Short mmCIF file of C-alpha atoms in Angstrom, two decimals:
data_model
loop_
_atom_site.label_atom_id
_atom_site.label_comp_id
_atom_site.label_asym_id
_atom_site.label_seq_id
_atom_site.Cartn_x
_atom_site.Cartn_y
_atom_site.Cartn_z
CA VAL A 1 -39.26 39.21 -53.60
CA SER A 2 -40.79 35.73 -53.48
CA PRO A 3 -43.36 34.38 -56.36
CA VAL A 4 -46.79 34.72 -55.59
CA ARG A 5 -47.70 32.23 -58.28
CA VAL A 6 -45.78 29.65 -60.39
CA TRP A 7 -47.04 27.45 -62.59
CA SER A 8 -44.55 24.62 -64.07
CA PHE A 9 -46.89 22.69 -66.50
CA ASN A 10 -44.54 19.70 -65.78
CA GLU A 11 -47.58 17.52 -65.57
CA GLY A 12 -47.68 15.96 -68.94
CA VAL A 13 -50.60 14.34 -69.22
CA GLY A 14 -54.28 15.27 -67.65
CA ASP A 15 -56.33 18.44 -68.23
CA SER A 16 -55.28 20.11 -65.26
CA THR A 17 -52.33 21.73 -63.82
CA THR A 18 -51.30 22.87 -60.53
CA GLU A 19 -50.23 25.93 -59.74
CA GLY A 20 -46.59 25.70 -57.32
CA VAL A 21 -47.17 28.42 -54.14
CA SER A 22 -50.76 27.68 -53.38
CA GLY A 23 -51.29 24.19 -54.22
CA GLU A 24 -54.40 24.59 -56.15
CA ASP A 25 -55.22 22.41 -58.94
CA ALA A 26 -56.58 24.49 -62.05
CA ALA A 27 -58.73 23.09 -64.81
CA ILE A 28 -56.86 23.60 -68.52
CA GLU A 29 -59.42 24.66 -70.42
CA GLY A 30 -60.09 24.36 -74.48
CA HIS A 31 -60.56 21.40 -76.96
CA ARG A 32 -58.72 18.89 -75.24
CA SER A 33 -54.62 19.33 -73.44
CA TYR A 34 -51.70 18.83 -75.57
CA TRP A 35 -48.46 18.43 -73.48
CA LYS A 36 -44.72 18.39 -75.31
CA ARG A 37 -41.23 18.47 -74.50
CA GLY A 38 -40.57 21.99 -72.99
CA VAL A 39 -37.06 23.34 -72.18
CA SER A 40 -37.07 21.32 -68.26
CA GLY A 41 -39.46 18.31 -67.98
CA THR A 42 -42.56 19.12 -70.16
CA SER A 43 -44.83 21.75 -71.04
CA LEU A 44 -48.29 22.71 -72.33
CA ALA A 45 -48.48 23.71 -75.55
CA PHE A 46 -51.51 26.32 -75.86
CA ASP A 47 -53.60 26.73 -79.26
CA GLY A 48 -54.11 30.52 -79.34
CA TYR A 49 -57.83 30.13 -79.38
CA SER A 50 -59.56 28.05 -76.44
CA THR A 51 -56.43 26.54 -74.49
CA VAL A 52 -56.66 28.70 -71.23
CA ILE A 53 -56.24 28.24 -67.41
CA ARG A 54 -57.67 30.94 -64.98
CA GLU A 55 -57.44 31.57 -61.44
CA THR A 56 -60.92 33.84 -60.08
CA ALA A 57 -59.90 37.53 -59.09
CA ALA A 58 -61.07 36.27 -55.54
CA THR A 59 -58.16 33.62 -55.23
CA ALA A 60 -55.51 35.99 -57.65
CA PRO A 61 -53.21 37.77 -55.42
CA SER A 62 -53.45 41.40 -55.01
CA ILE A 63 -50.74 43.32 -56.79
CA THR A 64 -50.24 47.00 -56.44
CA ASP A 65 -46.82 47.81 -55.87
CA GLY A 66 -45.29 46.25 -59.12
CA VAL A 67 -45.55 43.16 -61.13
CA THR A 68 -42.91 40.49 -62.69
CA ILE A 69 -43.88 37.96 -65.18
CA GLU A 70 -42.13 35.79 -67.02
CA GLY A 71 -42.06 32.38 -69.18
CA TRP A 72 -40.71 30.11 -71.38
CA VAL A 73 -42.18 30.53 -74.70
CA ALA A 74 -41.78 28.87 -78.09
CA LEU A 75 -44.14 30.00 -81.03
CA GLY A 76 -45.41 27.54 -83.33
CA ALA A 77 -46.60 30.30 -85.40
CA TYR A 78 -47.34 34.00 -84.76
CA PRO A 79 -50.75 35.08 -83.56
CA TRP A 80 -53.00 37.07 -85.50
CA ASN A 81 -53.48 39.37 -83.28
CA TRP A 82 -51.84 40.14 -79.53
CA THR A 83 -52.28 36.82 -77.68
CA PRO A 84 -51.45 36.92 -73.64
CA LEU A 85 -48.88 34.86 -71.70
CA LEU A 86 -50.65 35.95 -68.77
CA GLN A 87 -53.05 38.86 -68.07
CA GLN A 88 -55.54 39.84 -65.57
CA GLY A 89 -58.53 41.72 -67.46
CA HIS A 90 -58.47 43.58 -70.77
CA GLU A 91 -56.56 46.54 -70.08
CA GLU A 92 -57.84 46.00 -66.57
CA SER A 93 -54.29 45.64 -64.39
CA TYR A 94 -51.37 43.77 -66.20
CA TYR A 95 -50.39 42.16 -69.22
CA LEU A 96 -47.59 40.27 -70.97
CA GLY A 97 -48.11 39.15 -74.56
CA ILE A 98 -46.86 38.20 -77.66
CA GLY A 99 -47.66 40.29 -81.32
CA PRO A 100 -48.66 39.22 -84.43
CA TYR A 101 -44.69 39.88 -85.30
CA GLY A 102 -43.42 38.69 -82.57
CA HIS A 103 -42.81 41.30 -80.66
CA VAL A 104 -43.05 40.99 -76.53
CA GLY A 105 -45.57 43.66 -75.14
CA LEU A 106 -46.15 44.26 -71.49
CA THR A 107 -49.24 46.34 -70.57
CA VAL A 108 -50.02 47.62 -67.22
CA LYS A 109 -53.31 49.85 -65.70
CA VAL A 110 -52.33 52.87 -63.45
CA GLY A 111 -54.67 54.98 -62.38
CA ASP A 112 -56.51 55.67 -65.47
CA ARG A 113 -53.98 55.54 -67.97
CA VAL A 114 -53.07 52.21 -69.74
CA GLU A 115 -49.43 51.91 -70.37
CA LYS A 116 -47.88 50.03 -73.06
CA LEU A 117 -44.58 48.65 -74.07
CA GLU A 118 -43.20 46.43 -77.01
CA SER A 119 -39.95 45.07 -77.39
CA THR A 120 -37.57 45.79 -80.26
CA LYS A 121 -36.42 42.68 -80.80
CA ARG A 122 -39.12 40.09 -82.22
CA LEU A 123 -39.06 36.15 -81.26
CA GLU A 124 -38.45 33.32 -84.04
CA ARG A 125 -40.61 30.42 -84.53
CA LYS A 126 -39.66 27.35 -83.22
CA ARG A 127 -37.25 28.20 -80.68
CA TRP A 128 -37.35 28.54 -77.02
CA TYR A 129 -37.02 32.07 -75.58
CA HIS A 130 -36.83 33.25 -71.45
CA VAL A 131 -39.62 36.40 -72.04
CA ALA A 132 -40.11 38.84 -68.94
CA GLY A 133 -42.09 42.00 -67.89
CA THR A 134 -41.30 44.26 -65.22
CA TYR A 135 -43.23 47.06 -63.86
CA ASP A 136 -42.26 49.43 -60.92
CA ALA A 137 -44.41 51.83 -59.25
CA ALA A 138 -42.25 53.63 -57.08
CA SER A 139 -39.68 54.46 -59.96
CA GLY A 140 -42.47 54.05 -62.62
CA SER A 141 -39.77 51.82 -64.93
CA MET A 142 -41.10 49.28 -67.30
CA ARG A 143 -39.46 46.54 -68.92
CA VAL A 144 -39.19 44.00 -71.41
CA PHE A 145 -36.65 41.58 -71.64
CA ILE A 146 -35.95 37.93 -73.96
CA ASP A 147 -33.73 35.77 -72.42
CA GLY A 148 -32.24 37.88 -69.93
CA GLU A 149 -31.57 40.71 -72.24
CA PRO A 150 -33.63 44.24 -71.71
CA ILE A 151 -34.95 44.94 -75.18
CA GLY A 152 -37.38 47.60 -74.36
CA GLU A 153 -37.95 50.39 -71.31
CA ARG A 154 -39.56 53.54 -70.64
CA THR A 155 -40.66 55.52 -67.61
CA ILE A 156 -43.99 56.39 -66.82
CA ALA A 157 -45.17 58.90 -64.02
CA GLY A 158 -45.41 55.70 -61.53
CA GLU A 159 -48.55 54.70 -59.67
CA SER A 160 -50.12 51.72 -58.35
CA LEU A 161 -51.48 49.07 -60.67
CA ALA A 162 -55.21 49.14 -60.70
CA GLN A 163 -57.48 46.36 -59.08
CA SER A 164 -59.20 44.31 -61.50
CA LYS A 165 -62.26 42.00 -60.60
CA ALA A 166 -61.53 39.82 -64.29
CA PRO A 167 -59.31 36.37 -63.17
CA VAL A 168 -55.67 35.78 -64.10
CA GLN A 169 -55.60 34.12 -67.37
CA ILE A 170 -52.70 32.09 -69.26
CA GLY A 171 -53.26 32.13 -72.71
CA GLN A 172 -56.51 33.10 -74.67
CA ALA A 173 -57.23 36.58 -74.63
CA LYS A 174 -60.16 38.24 -73.01
CA ILE A 175 -62.32 39.89 -75.06
#
């Protein structure tokens, strides 16, 4: 399956980033954009408080049968609370984030239930990791990966993902 959205953060300068599938530019909201060296090219440093990139719900892809969210992360510090890498709404559809002790978490809303899965392994600070979370509605399988290794899995009663009217966000939690 081809990706529906891809952000590479390879601009290296400026206050916007281009999404690779749609070609749309998105503003980087927050105090200022801070670019660093990444795994390949540049990366955008998120401050955990105000840095956020949003795609409106009207232009966001409709995802119902399942989702895979993945990204490269390097933590400067552990967050105070759960911090999203990417989410649509607060417990309204899907979420992949990092917890206060460095665990990776996946949350999906199916029907009227919010289902959560947390990794058994934690991320160390100041090291790059590839993290991913998947949900498949047909099988009800939820899985979390760190560097390609499955480190959390559970099966739930499979249903379609709930549809949210909230924007898709990278960074800053929707409170």
